[in-house]
């Protein structure tokens, strides 16, 4: 006699309701070694839309957020959380596939997500769903600081970038640089460029995170050591002048200049899947 065992999935996906927040935050506190960020972004994600809740037995047991960037042809998937008691039942995959399916209605071409490099379980799940590692990034914390020696950066237009895919980070989302978002950043003087003999040798962007409190994000796209130090100094002053205390440096580079009070480096993988 052959015994066949299977897990009956009694969960269903729905839109969030007011009473979900307290229950969701109860199991989104110690997701990582340093805690979690869901309490900081939950209300913003509700207002932004596209937050889905996974319910079973009348209780919210999971959540996931998807943001469509129509011009960029991308859906960004974030905040995948499942209650400890309901893990290893395919529920995270169920939520991700739900968001992927909805994204196709907007003619989205691919999905992206970010996973900590040491989170092997999540990396394996993402690969199972067809995601591949695109690039590796580092995240470093720094506090704002008034500086008197401020760099004046060079002007640059989108056509000078060439055809290489580049990213800037906004509210912890890796967004491919295209003409429209580059020109928007540039119009606010949030593109930091250093040229040498008319050719640009260093590039960074700076954004004010809308979903995270009190946070400036400096994305170092590439650059020389001296230029990067100037960019970091500029970001410190930029943040201080606007009364931000926290700076988050995002870069593919493994080593940064010896800036005082640089925080611990955390490594993440940017993953991508064609839909």
XYZ file of C-alpha atoms in Angstrom:
275
model
C 0.000 0.000 0.000
C 1.363 3.421 -0.968
C 0.705 6.336 1.355
C 0.543 9.745 -0.301
C 1.026 12.750 1.936
C 0.269 16.302 0.915
C -0.271 19.646 2.606
C -3.729 21.116 2.250
C -3.464 24.869 1.671
C -6.355 26.573 3.450
C -4.966 30.080 3.082
C -6.218 32.795 0.769
C -4.917 36.162 -0.409
C -6.884 39.333 0.225
C -6.515 43.085 0.611
C -5.422 44.444 4.009
C -7.855 45.654 6.661
C -7.199 47.919 9.633
C -7.021 45.110 12.194
C -4.225 43.329 10.268
C -1.446 45.672 11.326
C -1.156 44.605 14.961
C -1.139 40.895 14.075
C 1.347 41.354 11.231
C 3.795 43.334 13.350
C 3.720 40.661 16.035
C 5.607 38.239 13.767
C 7.664 40.887 11.933
C 10.019 41.883 14.724
C 13.058 39.588 14.616
C 13.156 38.601 10.963
C 16.823 39.585 10.701
C 19.704 39.697 13.178
C 19.062 43.426 13.611
C 15.243 43.197 13.790
C 12.876 44.237 10.978
C 11.641 47.348 9.184
C 7.982 46.454 8.525
C 6.740 48.621 11.410
C 8.350 51.629 9.731
C 6.946 51.104 6.238
C 3.610 49.355 6.828
C 1.402 52.468 6.806
C 3.172 53.865 3.741
C 2.684 50.588 1.871
C -1.011 50.613 2.771
C -1.373 54.092 1.281
C 0.733 53.200 -1.743
C -1.402 50.146 -2.490
C -0.596 46.650 -3.748
C -0.002 45.220 -0.273
C -1.437 41.721 -0.059
C -2.327 39.769 3.084
C -2.359 35.993 3.387
C -5.112 34.795 5.724
C -5.824 31.409 7.273
C -8.306 30.478 9.988
C -9.382 34.133 10.165
C -5.852 35.360 10.978
C -3.317 37.248 8.839
C -0.335 34.890 8.595
C 1.642 36.489 5.786
C 2.177 39.620 3.749
C 3.956 40.793 0.620
C 4.202 44.103 -1.218
C 4.609 44.647 -4.943
C 5.267 47.974 -6.672
C 4.923 48.348 -10.431
C 7.219 50.730 -12.281
C 5.495 50.966 -15.639
C 8.065 53.140 -17.418
C 10.869 50.850 -16.257
C 8.840 47.705 -17.042
C 9.525 46.297 -13.587
C 7.631 45.060 -10.551
C 9.565 45.357 -7.302
C 8.685 42.670 -4.744
C 9.428 43.355 -1.092
C 8.406 42.589 2.466
C 7.765 38.852 2.029
C 6.825 37.661 5.501
C 5.184 34.464 6.770
C 4.347 33.664 10.386
C 6.803 31.163 11.909
C 4.045 28.600 12.511
C 3.103 28.491 8.816
C 6.483 28.371 7.102
C 7.763 25.708 4.686
C 4.301 25.262 3.184
C 4.832 27.194 -0.042
C 2.992 30.290 1.176
C 5.741 32.791 0.349
C 5.852 31.408 -3.180
C 2.064 31.691 -3.398
C 2.180 35.407 -2.584
C 5.062 36.168 -4.955
C 3.361 34.395 -7.853
C 0.172 36.343 -7.113
C 2.052 39.628 -7.472
C 3.841 38.431 -10.601
C 0.521 37.487 -12.196
C -1.010 40.879 -11.393
C 2.041 42.665 -12.813
C 1.485 41.040 -16.190
C -1.786 42.988 -16.444
C 0.317 46.164 -16.646
C 2.630 44.787 -19.344
C 5.494 44.458 -16.844
C 8.487 42.660 -18.312
C 10.386 41.481 -15.245
C 10.350 41.237 -11.464
C 13.130 42.174 -9.043
C 13.759 41.643 -5.367
C 16.571 42.030 -2.844
C 17.764 39.268 -0.494
C 20.460 39.367 2.166
C 23.461 37.315 1.024
C 23.377 35.112 4.140
C 19.652 34.357 3.859
C 20.178 30.990 2.165
C 16.573 29.801 2.586
C 15.151 32.859 0.812
C 17.798 32.691 -1.911
C 16.973 29.042 -2.571
C 13.260 29.836 -2.729
C 13.849 32.710 -5.149
C 15.969 30.506 -7.399
C 13.266 27.825 -7.293
C 10.803 30.423 -8.602
C 13.085 31.326 -11.485
C 14.988 34.306 -10.082
C 18.697 34.697 -10.793
C 21.304 36.857 -9.098
C 21.879 40.022 -11.098
C 24.381 41.916 -8.946
C 25.704 42.042 -5.365
C 25.426 45.212 -3.296
C 26.701 46.462 0.030
C 24.828 48.562 2.556
C 26.610 50.759 5.112
C 25.145 53.070 7.736
C 26.444 56.554 8.431
C 25.259 59.554 10.430
C 24.752 63.020 8.993
C 27.309 65.716 9.691
C 27.861 69.366 8.795
C 30.903 69.798 6.559
C 32.469 73.043 5.368
C 34.414 71.625 2.394
C 31.607 70.917 -0.064
C 32.185 69.650 -3.590
C 30.585 71.257 -6.625
C 29.784 68.386 -8.976
C 29.839 68.382 -12.760
C 26.760 68.501 -14.953
C 25.763 65.425 -16.938
C 22.918 64.426 -19.239
C 21.341 61.043 -19.749
C 22.895 60.408 -23.163
C 26.375 60.498 -21.622
C 25.606 57.371 -19.604
C 25.711 55.057 -22.624
C 23.769 51.823 -22.731
C 25.001 50.050 -19.587
C 22.258 49.178 -17.075
C 22.668 51.222 -13.895
C 20.555 51.498 -10.776
C 19.686 54.055 -8.166
C 18.082 53.200 -4.846
C 14.952 54.906 -3.605
C 13.298 53.763 -0.372
C 15.193 50.450 -0.538
C 14.131 49.713 -4.108
C 16.699 49.182 -6.831
C 15.347 51.086 -9.824
C 16.974 50.908 -13.260
C 18.050 54.327 -14.472
C 16.103 55.406 -17.539
C 15.770 58.825 -19.125
C 12.651 59.923 -17.232
C 13.816 59.089 -13.714
C 17.361 60.323 -14.438
C 16.063 63.687 -15.597
C 13.831 63.881 -12.527
C 16.804 63.252 -10.229
C 18.984 65.624 -12.205
C 16.416 68.429 -12.016
C 16.656 68.238 -8.217
C 20.490 68.219 -8.284
C 20.426 64.682 -6.918
C 22.878 63.289 -9.471
C 26.489 63.580 -8.313
C 28.964 63.407 -11.197
C 32.719 63.947 -11.402
C 34.348 64.293 -14.804
C 37.942 64.064 -15.918
C 38.857 65.773 -19.190
C 35.180 65.910 -20.115
C 34.516 62.216 -19.469
C 32.672 61.170 -16.349
C 34.626 58.948 -13.972
C 32.362 58.846 -10.922
C 28.588 58.783 -10.494
C 26.184 58.654 -7.557
C 22.606 59.576 -6.734
C 21.084 60.869 -3.546
C 17.438 60.395 -2.553
C 15.244 61.209 0.415
C 13.511 57.980 1.440
C 9.750 58.480 1.524
C 8.859 55.210 3.259
C 11.645 55.200 5.853
C 11.837 57.792 8.585
C 14.683 60.284 8.751
C 16.753 58.640 6.006
C 18.916 59.767 3.094
C 20.125 57.150 0.587
C 23.387 57.613 -1.293
C 23.756 55.181 -4.210
C 27.353 55.029 -5.391
C 27.088 53.769 -8.964
C 30.839 53.791 -9.562
C 33.827 56.035 -8.955
C 37.360 56.628 -7.776
C 38.252 56.500 -4.092
C 38.789 60.262 -3.865
C 35.523 61.047 -5.648
C 33.558 58.640 -3.457
C 34.936 60.279 -0.329
C 33.740 63.635 -1.647
C 30.321 62.180 -2.437
C 29.974 60.762 1.061
C 31.018 64.078 2.611
C 28.470 65.862 0.434
C 25.736 63.405 1.468
C 26.521 63.987 5.140
C 26.123 67.713 4.721
C 23.052 67.313 2.478
C 21.383 65.268 5.216
C 22.392 67.610 8.038
C 21.082 70.692 6.236
C 17.703 68.979 5.795
C 17.585 67.704 9.385
C 18.061 64.043 8.521
C 20.233 62.067 10.924
C 20.572 58.756 9.036
C 22.436 58.064 5.806
C 22.364 54.706 4.045
C 25.193 54.125 1.564
C 24.460 51.605 -1.199
C 27.255 50.442 -3.480
C 28.627 47.483 -5.414
C 32.120 48.393 -4.233
C 33.592 46.219 -1.492
C 35.765 48.911 0.056
C 34.994 52.528 0.841
C 37.328 55.365 1.846
C 38.216 55.535 5.574
C 35.339 57.787 6.644
C 34.815 58.260 10.393
C 31.922 56.353 11.976
C 31.108 54.157 8.987
C 28.794 51.372 10.149
C 29.023 47.645 9.563
C 28.732 46.459 5.969
C 25.813 44.185 5.013
C 25.764 42.353 1.698
C 22.679 41.782 -0.488
C 21.879 40.169 -3.810
C 19.695 41.886 -6.392
C 17.666 39.188 -8.140
C 15.741 39.358 -11.380
C 13.222 37.218 -13.270
C 11.721 37.739 -16.712
C 7.934 37.404 -16.625
